[in-house]
Amino acid sequence: MEECNKEISMIQKWLNQHNELYTSATRHPFTLSIRDGSVDLSAFKRWLGQDYIFVRAFVPFVASLLLKAWKESDEDSDIEVILGGIAALNDEVSWFKSEASKWSVSLSTTVPQKTNLEYCRFLESLMSPEVDYTVAVTAFWAIEAVYQESYAHCLSDGSKTPEELKETCQRWGNDGFGQYCHTLQNIANRRLEKSSEDIISKAEATVIRVLEYEVEFWNMSRGET
Ligand SMILES: Cc1ncc(CN)c(N)n1
């Protein structure tokens, strides 16, 4: 069997090793409640307001990644993939504004919660020129992949996602976004294959931190922090 001869990629290895944490991020009680239709709409609104703040900080992170790719990447096509990500984020910011108005969430008065501020600060630390492109692009993949997996699950067979939340799930759960995450994973794996032990262990620690932040981010929807 051909599959058996294939070497396991670095990211797949990490996903196996940190499966419990990855599952906590991608099968969180908040997104599972969307999937089974029991979601508390005030939790959804809290998530919406906080995520808008996060996305505004995510844009400069991706812009800094574009700069790293331009300086450090061995593949021209990486720039196009990241640029596509920035274009999608432009759309995402507009979507948040219209979605917030649909749900009567006031974005201008939403106060960022502690977890959100910490996650945004972590993103800012990754923007430093000292952070290697490989580490940053691997973090980018992890951040996008959590949303893709989480929201695709809300649309998969057997889901009872309320009609009014399907558009949100489609935004990250659609096949095109899935393909995009797959491309990011390939870029990260390609870079990791050529990296030193030091970069590989920094990238792994960064992925773990991203997954922990993503779990804490979903936790904010409970409104306890
Ligand atoms: C917290 C978080 N993580 C990831 C994504 C997907 N861009 C997001 N919008 N928000």
Short mmCIF file of C-alpha atoms and ligand atoms in Angstrom, two decimals:
data_model
loop_
_atom_site.label_atom_id
_atom_site.label_comp_id
_atom_site.label_asym_id
_atom_site.label_seq_id
_atom_site.Cartn_x
_atom_site.Cartn_y
_atom_site.Cartn_z
CA MET A 1 0.00 0.00 0.00
CA GLU A 2 1.44 3.30 -1.17
CA GLU A 3 0.18 5.26 1.89
CA CYS A 4 2.27 3.08 4.24
CA ASN A 5 5.51 4.14 2.56
CA LYS A 6 4.83 7.85 2.95
CA GLU A 7 6.78 9.59 5.68
CA ILE A 8 4.60 11.27 8.24
CA SER A 9 4.80 15.08 8.06
CA MET A 10 5.99 17.16 11.02
CA ILE A 11 2.54 18.69 11.52
CA GLN A 12 0.82 15.31 11.41
CA LYS A 13 3.32 14.08 13.99
CA TRP A 14 2.47 17.01 16.28
CA LEU A 15 -1.26 16.51 15.77
CA ASN A 16 -0.84 12.91 16.89
CA GLN A 17 1.31 13.88 19.87
CA HIS A 18 -0.95 16.74 20.99
CA ASN A 19 -4.20 15.17 19.91
CA GLU A 20 -5.98 15.89 23.20
CA LEU A 21 -5.20 19.61 23.02
CA TYR A 22 -6.06 19.80 19.30
CA THR A 23 -9.40 18.11 19.99
CA SER A 24 -10.10 20.53 22.87
CA ALA A 25 -9.65 23.40 20.41
CA THR A 26 -11.56 21.91 17.48
CA ARG A 27 -14.37 20.19 19.43
CA HIS A 28 -14.98 22.83 22.07
CA PRO A 29 -18.30 22.84 23.98
CA PHE A 30 -19.14 26.23 22.37
CA THR A 31 -18.87 25.02 18.77
CA LEU A 32 -20.38 21.65 19.71
CA SER A 33 -23.39 23.58 21.07
CA ILE A 34 -23.71 25.31 17.69
CA ARG A 35 -23.60 21.91 16.02
CA ASP A 36 -26.25 20.36 18.26
CA GLY A 37 -28.46 23.47 18.15
CA SER A 38 -28.35 24.12 21.91
CA VAL A 39 -26.15 27.22 21.60
CA ASP A 40 -26.84 30.12 23.93
CA LEU A 41 -27.19 33.11 21.62
CA SER A 42 -25.67 35.49 24.15
CA ALA A 43 -22.54 33.28 24.09
CA PHE A 44 -22.54 33.54 20.30
CA LYS A 45 -22.81 37.33 20.51
CA ARG A 46 -19.96 37.48 23.03
CA TRP A 47 -17.81 35.39 20.69
CA LEU A 48 -18.72 37.66 17.75
CA GLY A 49 -17.69 40.88 19.53
CA GLN A 50 -14.43 39.40 20.84
CA ASP A 51 -13.52 37.79 17.52
CA TYR A 52 -13.91 41.09 15.68
CA ILE A 53 -11.26 42.57 18.00
CA PHE A 54 -9.02 39.55 17.43
CA VAL A 55 -9.38 39.74 13.63
CA ARG A 56 -8.34 43.39 13.66
CA ALA A 57 -5.07 42.32 15.34
CA PHE A 58 -4.76 39.29 13.08
CA VAL A 59 -4.53 41.50 9.95
CA PRO A 60 -1.18 43.10 10.92
CA PHE A 61 0.11 39.67 11.95
CA VAL A 62 -0.64 38.31 8.46
CA ALA A 63 0.85 41.47 6.91
CA SER A 64 4.05 40.82 8.90
CA LEU A 65 4.00 37.24 7.64
CA LEU A 66 3.81 38.54 4.08
CA LEU A 67 6.94 40.59 4.75
CA LYS A 68 8.73 37.55 6.20
CA ALA A 69 7.72 35.46 3.16
CA TRP A 70 9.04 38.12 0.82
CA LYS A 71 12.36 38.19 2.66
CA GLU A 72 12.82 34.55 3.58
CA SER A 73 10.70 32.24 1.46
CA ASP A 74 12.20 29.88 -1.08
CA GLU A 75 8.87 29.73 -3.01
CA ASP A 76 7.26 32.70 -4.79
CA SER A 77 3.82 31.15 -4.50
CA ASP A 78 3.84 31.53 -0.68
CA ILE A 79 3.37 35.28 -1.16
CA GLU A 80 0.28 34.71 -3.31
CA VAL A 81 -1.24 32.33 -0.75
CA ILE A 82 -0.68 34.81 2.10
CA LEU A 83 -1.94 37.70 -0.01
CA GLY A 84 -5.10 35.65 -0.66
CA GLY A 85 -5.40 35.30 3.12
CA ILE A 86 -5.22 39.07 3.56
CA ALA A 87 -7.89 39.55 0.88
CA ALA A 88 -10.13 37.05 2.71
CA LEU A 89 -9.56 38.96 5.96
CA ASN A 90 -10.66 42.17 4.29
CA ASP A 91 -13.92 40.41 3.52
CA GLU A 92 -14.04 38.98 7.04
CA VAL A 93 -13.82 42.42 8.67
CA SER A 94 -16.81 43.62 6.59
CA TRP A 95 -18.70 40.44 7.42
CA PHE A 96 -18.15 40.97 11.17
CA LYS A 97 -19.59 44.47 10.87
CA SER A 98 -22.74 43.35 9.10
CA GLU A 99 -23.14 40.26 11.31
CA ALA A 100 -22.77 42.41 14.44
CA SER A 101 -25.46 44.76 13.23
CA LYS A 102 -27.72 41.76 12.46
CA TRP A 103 -27.32 40.55 16.07
CA SER A 104 -27.34 44.06 17.61
CA VAL A 105 -23.78 43.68 18.90
CA SER A 106 -22.09 47.05 19.32
CA LEU A 107 -18.51 46.56 18.12
CA SER A 108 -17.36 50.05 19.07
CA THR A 109 -18.24 49.49 22.73
CA THR A 110 -17.09 45.86 23.01
CA VAL A 111 -14.29 45.69 25.56
CA PRO A 112 -11.55 43.14 24.84
CA GLN A 113 -11.37 40.47 27.52
CA LYS A 114 -8.11 39.46 29.20
CA THR A 115 -7.69 36.29 27.14
CA ASN A 116 -8.24 38.24 23.94
CA LEU A 117 -5.69 40.89 24.93
CA GLU A 118 -3.17 38.17 25.77
CA TYR A 119 -3.77 36.34 22.50
CA CYS A 120 -3.41 39.62 20.54
CA ARG A 121 -0.18 40.33 22.45
CA PHE A 122 1.07 36.87 21.53
CA LEU A 123 0.30 37.63 17.86
CA GLU A 124 2.23 40.86 18.23
CA SER A 125 5.24 38.96 19.58
CA LEU A 126 5.17 36.81 16.43
CA MET A 127 5.33 39.97 14.29
CA SER A 128 8.87 40.67 15.48
CA PRO A 129 11.53 40.42 12.73
CA GLU A 130 13.38 38.08 15.10
CA VAL A 131 10.68 35.46 14.66
CA ASP A 132 11.52 33.13 11.82
CA TYR A 133 9.16 32.84 8.80
CA THR A 134 8.80 29.09 9.41
CA VAL A 135 7.60 29.63 12.99
CA ALA A 136 5.17 32.39 11.95
CA VAL A 137 3.70 30.52 8.97
CA THR A 138 3.21 27.42 11.13
CA ALA A 139 1.36 29.56 13.70
CA PHE A 140 -0.76 31.02 10.88
CA TRP A 141 -1.72 27.52 9.73
CA ALA A 142 -2.69 26.50 13.29
CA ILE A 143 -4.83 29.61 13.88
CA GLU A 144 -6.75 29.14 10.63
CA ALA A 145 -7.01 25.35 10.96
CA VAL A 146 -8.75 25.49 14.35
CA TYR A 147 -11.57 27.61 12.91
CA GLN A 148 -11.77 25.51 9.76
CA GLU A 149 -12.04 22.20 11.68
CA SER A 150 -14.38 23.63 14.31
CA TYR A 151 -16.86 25.21 11.93
CA ALA A 152 -16.71 22.47 9.27
CA HIS A 153 -17.81 20.09 12.03
CA CYS A 154 -20.88 22.31 12.61
CA LEU A 155 -21.91 21.65 9.00
CA SER A 156 -21.05 17.97 8.70
CA ASP A 157 -23.56 15.08 8.61
CA GLY A 158 -25.91 14.96 11.56
CA SER A 159 -25.46 18.59 12.59
CA LYS A 160 -28.45 20.58 13.86
CA THR A 161 -26.86 24.00 13.46
CA PRO A 162 -29.55 26.72 13.62
CA GLU A 163 -30.29 28.27 10.23
CA GLU A 164 -29.24 31.77 11.40
CA LEU A 165 -25.74 30.49 12.33
CA LYS A 166 -25.06 28.52 9.16
CA GLU A 167 -23.49 31.50 7.38
CA THR A 168 -20.97 31.87 10.21
CA CYS A 169 -20.07 28.19 9.96
CA GLN A 170 -19.81 28.43 6.17
CA ARG A 171 -17.35 31.30 6.44
CA TRP A 172 -14.67 29.01 7.90
CA GLY A 173 -16.17 25.61 7.28
CA ASN A 174 -16.46 25.81 3.49
CA ASP A 175 -14.36 23.57 1.23
CA GLY A 176 -12.41 26.50 -0.23
CA PHE A 177 -11.24 27.54 3.23
CA GLY A 178 -10.40 23.88 3.90
CA GLN A 179 -8.25 23.80 0.77
CA TYR A 180 -6.56 27.04 1.80
CA CYS A 181 -5.69 25.58 5.23
CA HIS A 182 -4.31 22.51 3.51
CA THR A 183 -2.08 24.73 1.37
CA LEU A 184 -0.86 26.56 4.50
CA GLN A 185 -0.12 23.22 6.13
CA ASN A 186 1.91 22.17 3.06
CA ILE A 187 3.90 25.42 3.19
CA ALA A 188 4.61 24.93 6.91
CA ASN A 189 5.62 21.29 6.42
CA ARG A 190 7.89 22.19 3.49
CA ARG A 191 9.66 24.80 5.62
CA LEU A 192 9.86 22.56 8.68
CA GLU A 193 11.50 19.78 6.63
CA LYS A 194 14.38 22.13 5.87
CA SER A 195 14.64 23.67 9.35
CA SER A 196 17.08 23.26 12.20
CA GLU A 197 16.10 21.48 15.43
CA ASP A 198 15.92 24.85 17.14
CA ILE A 199 13.36 26.26 14.67
CA ILE A 200 11.38 23.03 14.74
CA SER A 201 11.07 23.09 18.51
CA LYS A 202 10.16 26.80 18.49
CA ALA A 203 7.44 26.09 15.88
CA GLU A 204 6.08 23.20 17.93
CA ALA A 205 5.94 25.32 21.11
CA THR A 206 4.17 28.05 19.12
CA VAL A 207 1.54 25.62 17.80
CA ILE A 208 0.89 24.38 21.35
CA ARG A 209 0.49 27.98 22.56
CA VAL A 210 -1.90 28.77 19.67
CA LEU A 211 -4.04 25.74 20.52
CA GLU A 212 -4.14 26.73 24.19
CA TYR A 213 -5.16 30.29 23.28
CA GLU A 214 -7.85 29.00 20.92
CA VAL A 215 -9.36 26.90 23.73
CA GLU A 216 -9.27 29.92 26.06
CA PHE A 217 -10.78 32.06 23.31
CA TRP A 218 -13.79 29.75 22.93
CA ASN A 219 -14.04 29.69 26.76
CA MET A 220 -14.63 33.47 26.69
CA SER A 221 -18.02 32.85 25.06
CA ARG A 222 -19.17 31.62 28.52
CA GLY A 223 -18.73 35.18 29.74
CA GLU A 224 -16.90 34.18 32.92
CA THR A 225 -13.56 35.83 32.21
C1 LIG B 1 -9.56 33.44 17.70
C2 LIG B 1 -9.58 33.20 16.22
N1 LIG B 1 -8.84 32.22 15.69
C3 LIG B 1 -8.86 32.03 14.34
C4 LIG B 1 -9.63 32.78 13.53
C5 LIG B 1 -9.69 32.51 12.04
N2 LIG B 1 -9.14 33.57 11.28
C6 LIG B 1 -10.40 33.77 14.10
N3 LIG B 1 -11.22 34.56 13.37
N4 LIG B 1 -10.39 33.98 15.46
#
